[in-house]
mmCIF file of C-alpha atoms in Angstrom:
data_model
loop_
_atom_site.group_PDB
_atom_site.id
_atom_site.type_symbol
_atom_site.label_atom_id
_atom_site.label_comp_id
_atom_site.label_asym_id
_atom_site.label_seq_id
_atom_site.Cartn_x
_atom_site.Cartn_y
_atom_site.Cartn_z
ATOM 1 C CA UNK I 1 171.648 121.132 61.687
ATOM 2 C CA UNK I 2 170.271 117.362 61.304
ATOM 3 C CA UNK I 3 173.844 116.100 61.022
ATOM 4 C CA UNK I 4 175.431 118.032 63.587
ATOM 5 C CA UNK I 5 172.969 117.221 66.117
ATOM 6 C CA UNK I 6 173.298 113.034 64.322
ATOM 7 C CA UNK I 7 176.392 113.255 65.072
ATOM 8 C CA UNK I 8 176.353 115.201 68.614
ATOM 9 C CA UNK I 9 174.092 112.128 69.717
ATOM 10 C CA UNK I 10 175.705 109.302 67.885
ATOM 11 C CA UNK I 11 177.069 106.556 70.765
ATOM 12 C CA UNK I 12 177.633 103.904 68.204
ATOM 13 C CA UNK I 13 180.866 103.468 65.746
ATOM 14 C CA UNK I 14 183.065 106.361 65.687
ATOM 15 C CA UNK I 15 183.153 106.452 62.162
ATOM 16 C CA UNK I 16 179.782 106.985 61.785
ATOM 17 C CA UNK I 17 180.007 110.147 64.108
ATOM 18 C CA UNK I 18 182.817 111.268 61.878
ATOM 19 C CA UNK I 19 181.280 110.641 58.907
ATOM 20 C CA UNK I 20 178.278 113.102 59.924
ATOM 21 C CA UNK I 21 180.544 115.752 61.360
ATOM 22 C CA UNK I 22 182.315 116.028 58.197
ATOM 23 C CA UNK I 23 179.322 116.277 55.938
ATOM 24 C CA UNK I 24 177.825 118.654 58.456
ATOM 25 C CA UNK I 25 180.152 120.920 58.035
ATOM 26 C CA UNK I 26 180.328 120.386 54.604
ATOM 27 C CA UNK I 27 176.688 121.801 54.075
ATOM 28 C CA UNK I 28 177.496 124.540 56.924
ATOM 29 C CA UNK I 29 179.870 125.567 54.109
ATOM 30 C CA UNK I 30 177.074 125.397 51.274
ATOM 31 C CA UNK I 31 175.049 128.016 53.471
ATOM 32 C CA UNK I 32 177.766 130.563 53.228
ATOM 33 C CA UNK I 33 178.495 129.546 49.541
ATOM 34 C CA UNK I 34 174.870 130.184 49.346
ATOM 35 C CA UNK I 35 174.962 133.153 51.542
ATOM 36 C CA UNK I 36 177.256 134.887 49.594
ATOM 37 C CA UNK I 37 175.865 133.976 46.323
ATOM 38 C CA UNK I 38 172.368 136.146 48.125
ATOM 39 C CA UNK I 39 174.573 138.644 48.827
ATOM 40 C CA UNK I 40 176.503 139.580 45.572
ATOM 41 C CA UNK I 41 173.346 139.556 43.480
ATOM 42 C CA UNK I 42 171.397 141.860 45.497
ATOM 43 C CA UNK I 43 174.392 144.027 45.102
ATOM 44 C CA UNK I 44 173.431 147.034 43.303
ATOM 45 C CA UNK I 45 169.687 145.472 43.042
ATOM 46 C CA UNK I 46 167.162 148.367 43.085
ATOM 47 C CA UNK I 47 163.827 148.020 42.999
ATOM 48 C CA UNK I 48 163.396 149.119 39.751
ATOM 49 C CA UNK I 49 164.742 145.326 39.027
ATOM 50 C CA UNK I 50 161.841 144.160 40.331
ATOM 51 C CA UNK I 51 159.372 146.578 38.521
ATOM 52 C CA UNK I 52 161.140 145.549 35.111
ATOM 53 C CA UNK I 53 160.846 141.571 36.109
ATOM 54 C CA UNK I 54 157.276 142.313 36.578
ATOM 55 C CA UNK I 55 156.557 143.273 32.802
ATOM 56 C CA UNK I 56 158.503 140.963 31.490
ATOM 57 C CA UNK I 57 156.384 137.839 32.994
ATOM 58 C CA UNK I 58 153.800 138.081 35.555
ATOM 59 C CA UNK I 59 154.286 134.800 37.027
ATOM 60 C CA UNK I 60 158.061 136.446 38.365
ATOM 61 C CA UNK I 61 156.039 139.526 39.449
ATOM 62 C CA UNK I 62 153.654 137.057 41.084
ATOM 63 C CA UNK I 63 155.839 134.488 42.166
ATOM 64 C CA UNK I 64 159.594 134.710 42.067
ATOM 65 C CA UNK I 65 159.869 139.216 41.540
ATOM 66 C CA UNK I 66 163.315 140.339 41.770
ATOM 67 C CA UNK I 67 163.766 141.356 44.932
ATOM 68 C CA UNK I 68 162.456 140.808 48.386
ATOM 69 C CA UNK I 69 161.689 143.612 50.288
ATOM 70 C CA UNK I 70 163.082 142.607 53.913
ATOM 71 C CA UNK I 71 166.773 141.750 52.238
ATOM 72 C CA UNK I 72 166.765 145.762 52.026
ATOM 73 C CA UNK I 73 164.834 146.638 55.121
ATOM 74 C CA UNK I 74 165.992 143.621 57.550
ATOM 75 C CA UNK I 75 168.958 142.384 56.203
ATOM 76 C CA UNK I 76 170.497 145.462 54.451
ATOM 77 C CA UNK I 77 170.859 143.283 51.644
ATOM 78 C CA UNK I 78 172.608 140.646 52.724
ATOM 79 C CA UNK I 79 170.551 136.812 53.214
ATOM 80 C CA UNK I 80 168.374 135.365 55.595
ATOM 81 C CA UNK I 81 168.234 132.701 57.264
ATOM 82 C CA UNK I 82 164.507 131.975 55.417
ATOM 83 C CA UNK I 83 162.451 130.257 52.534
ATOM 84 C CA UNK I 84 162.120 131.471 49.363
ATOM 85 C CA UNK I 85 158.206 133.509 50.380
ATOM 86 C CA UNK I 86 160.145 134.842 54.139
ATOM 87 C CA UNK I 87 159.294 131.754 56.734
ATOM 88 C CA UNK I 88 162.064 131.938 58.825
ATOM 89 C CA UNK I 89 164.010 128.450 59.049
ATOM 90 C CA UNK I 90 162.940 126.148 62.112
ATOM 91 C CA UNK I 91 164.594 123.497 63.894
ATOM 92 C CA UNK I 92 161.246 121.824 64.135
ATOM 93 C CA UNK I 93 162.058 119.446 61.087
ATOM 94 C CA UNK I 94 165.668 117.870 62.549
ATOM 95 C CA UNK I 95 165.376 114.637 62.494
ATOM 96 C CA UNK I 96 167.718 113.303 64.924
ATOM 97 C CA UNK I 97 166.447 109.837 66.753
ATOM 98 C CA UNK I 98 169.761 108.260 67.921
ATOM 99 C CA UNK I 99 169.178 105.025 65.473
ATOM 100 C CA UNK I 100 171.130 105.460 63.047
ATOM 101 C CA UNK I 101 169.253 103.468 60.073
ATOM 102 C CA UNK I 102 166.569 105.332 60.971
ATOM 103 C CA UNK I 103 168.119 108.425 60.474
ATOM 104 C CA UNK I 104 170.619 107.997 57.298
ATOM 105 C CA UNK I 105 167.301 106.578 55.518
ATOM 106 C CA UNK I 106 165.836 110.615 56.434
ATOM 107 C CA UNK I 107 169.080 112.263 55.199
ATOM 108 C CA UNK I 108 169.045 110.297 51.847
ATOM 109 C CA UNK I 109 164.819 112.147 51.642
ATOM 110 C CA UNK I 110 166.609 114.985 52.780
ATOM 111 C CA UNK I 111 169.463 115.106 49.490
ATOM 112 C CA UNK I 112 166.931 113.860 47.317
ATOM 113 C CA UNK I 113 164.898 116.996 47.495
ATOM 114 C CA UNK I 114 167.543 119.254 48.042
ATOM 115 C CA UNK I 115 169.121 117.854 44.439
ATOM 116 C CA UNK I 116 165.345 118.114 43.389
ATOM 117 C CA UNK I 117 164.669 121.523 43.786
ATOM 118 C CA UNK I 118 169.058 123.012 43.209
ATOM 119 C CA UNK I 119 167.809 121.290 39.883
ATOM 120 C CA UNK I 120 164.624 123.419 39.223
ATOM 121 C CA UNK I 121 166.244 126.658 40.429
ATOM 122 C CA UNK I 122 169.293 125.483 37.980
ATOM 123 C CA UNK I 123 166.616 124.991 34.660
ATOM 124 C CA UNK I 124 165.062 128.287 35.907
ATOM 125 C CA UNK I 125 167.867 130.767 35.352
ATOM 126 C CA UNK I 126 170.462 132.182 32.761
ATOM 127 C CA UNK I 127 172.798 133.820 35.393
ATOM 128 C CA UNK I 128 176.449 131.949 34.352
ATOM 129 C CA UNK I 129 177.826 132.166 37.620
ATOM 130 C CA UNK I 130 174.848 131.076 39.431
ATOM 131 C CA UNK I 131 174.644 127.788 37.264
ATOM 132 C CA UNK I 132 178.195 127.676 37.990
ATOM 133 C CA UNK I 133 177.948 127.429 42.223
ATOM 134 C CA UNK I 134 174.781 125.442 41.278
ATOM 135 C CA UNK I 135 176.922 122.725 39.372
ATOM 136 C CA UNK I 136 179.017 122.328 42.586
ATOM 137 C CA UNK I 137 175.961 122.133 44.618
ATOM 138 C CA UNK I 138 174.137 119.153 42.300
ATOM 139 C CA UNK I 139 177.329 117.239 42.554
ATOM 140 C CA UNK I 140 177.808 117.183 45.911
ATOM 141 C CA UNK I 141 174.483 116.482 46.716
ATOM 142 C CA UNK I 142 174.767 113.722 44.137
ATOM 143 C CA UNK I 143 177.690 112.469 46.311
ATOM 144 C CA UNK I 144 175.918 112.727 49.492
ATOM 145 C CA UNK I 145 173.061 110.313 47.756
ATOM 146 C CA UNK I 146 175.307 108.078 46.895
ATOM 147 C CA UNK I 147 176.791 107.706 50.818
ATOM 148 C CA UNK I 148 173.072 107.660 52.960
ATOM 149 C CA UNK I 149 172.156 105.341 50.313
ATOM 150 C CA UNK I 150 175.693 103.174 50.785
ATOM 151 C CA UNK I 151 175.597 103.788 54.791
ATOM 152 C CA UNK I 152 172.428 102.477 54.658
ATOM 153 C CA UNK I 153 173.247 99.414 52.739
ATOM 154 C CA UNK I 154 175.824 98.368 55.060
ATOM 155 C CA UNK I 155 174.133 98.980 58.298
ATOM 156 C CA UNK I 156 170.976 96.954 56.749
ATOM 157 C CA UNK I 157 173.522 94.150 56.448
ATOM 158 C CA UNK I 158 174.886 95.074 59.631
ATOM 159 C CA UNK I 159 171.843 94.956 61.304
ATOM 160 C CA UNK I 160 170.564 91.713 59.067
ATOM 161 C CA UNK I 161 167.170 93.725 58.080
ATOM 162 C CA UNK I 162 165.613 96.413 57.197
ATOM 163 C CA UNK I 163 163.097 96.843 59.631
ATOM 164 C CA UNK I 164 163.811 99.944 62.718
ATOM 165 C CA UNK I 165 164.298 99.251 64.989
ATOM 166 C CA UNK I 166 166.154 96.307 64.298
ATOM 167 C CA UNK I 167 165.890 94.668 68.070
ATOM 168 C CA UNK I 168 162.698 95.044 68.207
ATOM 169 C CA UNK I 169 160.696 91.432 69.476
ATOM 170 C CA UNK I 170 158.769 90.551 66.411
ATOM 171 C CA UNK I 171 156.456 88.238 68.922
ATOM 172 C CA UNK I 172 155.465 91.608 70.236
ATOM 173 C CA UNK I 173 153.767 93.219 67.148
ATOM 174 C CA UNK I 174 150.674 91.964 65.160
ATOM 175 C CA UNK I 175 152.531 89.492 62.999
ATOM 176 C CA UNK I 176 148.892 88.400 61.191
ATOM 177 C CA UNK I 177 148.726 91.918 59.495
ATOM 178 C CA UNK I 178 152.631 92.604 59.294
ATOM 179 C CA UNK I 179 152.676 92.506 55.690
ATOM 180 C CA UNK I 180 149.419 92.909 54.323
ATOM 181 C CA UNK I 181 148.417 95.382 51.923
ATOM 182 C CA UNK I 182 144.749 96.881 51.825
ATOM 183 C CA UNK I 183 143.329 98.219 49.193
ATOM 184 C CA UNK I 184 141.486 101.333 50.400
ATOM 185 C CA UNK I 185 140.935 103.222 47.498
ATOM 186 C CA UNK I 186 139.166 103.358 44.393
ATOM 187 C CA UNK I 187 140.970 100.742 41.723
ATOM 188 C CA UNK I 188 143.066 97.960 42.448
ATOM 189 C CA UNK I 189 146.492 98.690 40.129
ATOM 190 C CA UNK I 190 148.429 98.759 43.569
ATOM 191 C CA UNK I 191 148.219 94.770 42.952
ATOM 192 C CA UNK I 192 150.326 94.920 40.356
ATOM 193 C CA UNK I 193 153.459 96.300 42.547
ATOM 194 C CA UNK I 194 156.180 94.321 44.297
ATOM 195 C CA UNK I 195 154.769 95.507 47.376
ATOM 196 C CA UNK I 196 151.499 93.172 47.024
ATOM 197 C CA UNK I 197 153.372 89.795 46.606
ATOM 198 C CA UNK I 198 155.477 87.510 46.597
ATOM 199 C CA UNK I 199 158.287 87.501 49.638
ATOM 200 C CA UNK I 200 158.447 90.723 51.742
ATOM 201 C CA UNK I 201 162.021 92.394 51.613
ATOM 202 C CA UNK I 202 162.677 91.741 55.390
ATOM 203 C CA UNK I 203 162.779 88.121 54.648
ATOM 204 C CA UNK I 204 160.614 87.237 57.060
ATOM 205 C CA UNK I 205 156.998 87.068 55.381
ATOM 206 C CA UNK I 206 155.051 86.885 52.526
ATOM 207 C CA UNK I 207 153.119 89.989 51.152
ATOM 208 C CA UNK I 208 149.030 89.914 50.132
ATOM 209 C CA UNK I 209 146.648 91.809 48.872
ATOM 210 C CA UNK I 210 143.716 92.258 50.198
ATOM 211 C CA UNK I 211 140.804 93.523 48.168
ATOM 212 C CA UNK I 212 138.399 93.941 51.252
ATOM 213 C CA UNK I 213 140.215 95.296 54.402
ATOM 214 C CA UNK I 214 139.985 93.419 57.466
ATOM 215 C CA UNK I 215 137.311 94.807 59.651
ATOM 216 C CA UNK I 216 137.953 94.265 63.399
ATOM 217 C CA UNK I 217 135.629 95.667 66.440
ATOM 218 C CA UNK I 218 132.402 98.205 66.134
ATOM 219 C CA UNK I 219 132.604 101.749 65.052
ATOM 220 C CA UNK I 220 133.721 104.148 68.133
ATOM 221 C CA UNK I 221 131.038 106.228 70.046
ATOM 222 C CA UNK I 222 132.504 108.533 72.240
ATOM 223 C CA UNK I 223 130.704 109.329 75.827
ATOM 224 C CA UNK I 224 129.463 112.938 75.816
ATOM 225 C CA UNK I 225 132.805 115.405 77.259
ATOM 226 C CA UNK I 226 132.491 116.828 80.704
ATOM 227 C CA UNK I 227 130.142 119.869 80.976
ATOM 228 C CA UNK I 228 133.219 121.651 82.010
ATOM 229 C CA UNK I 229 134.199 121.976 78.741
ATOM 230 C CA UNK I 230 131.088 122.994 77.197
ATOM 231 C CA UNK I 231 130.842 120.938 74.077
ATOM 232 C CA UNK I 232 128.281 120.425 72.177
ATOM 233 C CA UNK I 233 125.202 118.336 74.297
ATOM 234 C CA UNK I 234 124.096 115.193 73.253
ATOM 235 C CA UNK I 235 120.712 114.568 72.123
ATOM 236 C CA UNK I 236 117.739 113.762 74.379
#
């Protein structure tokens, strides 16, 4: 859904809107691969599956048992469209901002993890023809690594930085801080990292550490809330 609606909004090359209209429909594809991979092992599933997954290790029984109860009641054993513990799927995580660097850079998070965890659920199970769809799945995700991370690339070059967006003034934005880096915590290894010298990857500045953060202005204090809204009253 994050491609198609990339894509649905995309106003700038047209081979950028191409490119996301065939991968999303690509991954529509993985869902019914995916779908029908649901569907086939719950075939002939009882519960008494379950039960015997239960003795054999707890943390299944606990954790991963062998059946979920609403593929028989809800779905008559077919998928849906949820997580692995029932949350229904939500378009509240599409990512879909109409700048392109922007959003390739969340699609590349987006295969990452997806390889990440195809790659757990591969180490986690002896079912042949489950690693086998799995295989397909690592390697195109793989593939689909490989282009955010090349799409990216060129429109960084395109663009002549990395920074989002790209047209942004600089002379508008606190320049003095821009590429600073306090150190908040306890310890101080975070010095050691690229990220804490040297010249900053835009090109454009130099990065510091700073072992005391820069302290500008007082602490807030809030005026006490309207009695309309019945917070809690100040002291006298």
């Amino acid at each position: 859904m994050q491609y198609l609606f990339q894509g649905w909004s995309c106003r700038g090359e047209e081979k950028y809107k191409d490119m996301l209209m065939d991968i999303a429909t690509e991954e529509i594809g993985h869902v019914e691969m995916l779908a029908t991979m649901v569907a086939r092992l719950l075939e002939g599933a009882p519960v008494e599956d379950q039960e015997a997954a239960m003795k054999k290790d707890p943390a299944i029984g606990a954790i991963i048992s062998g059946m979920n109860p609403q593929h028989a009641i809800v779905a008559g054993l077919g998928p849906r469209p949820a997580d692995s513990v029932g949350n229904p799927w939500s378009g509240a995580y599409i990512i879909a901002s109409g700048n392109l660097l922007a959003d390739f850079r969340a699609n590349l998070n987006a295969e990452s993890q997806g390889r990440l965890q195809v790659a757990r659920i591969y180490e986690m199970i002896d079912d042949r023809g489950v690693k086998d769809l799995l295989s397909v799945l690592l390697a195109r995700d793989s593939y689909h690594q490989n282009l955010w991370a090349q799409a990216v690339k060129e429109l960084e070059e395109k663009e002549g930085t990395i920074l989002v967006p790209s047209t942004f003034p600089r002379n508008e934005e606190r320049l003095d801080i821009a590429y600073d880096f306090y150190n908040f915590s306890e310890g101080d290894q975070s010095k050691e990292g690229s990220w804490a010298k040297g010249k900053a990857l835009d090109g454009e500045g130099e990065y510091q550490w700073l072992s005391t953060p820069k302290v500008e202005g007082k602490a807030p204090k809030l005026d006490p809330v309207t009695p309309k809204m019945y917070g809690t009253p100040p002291e006298k």
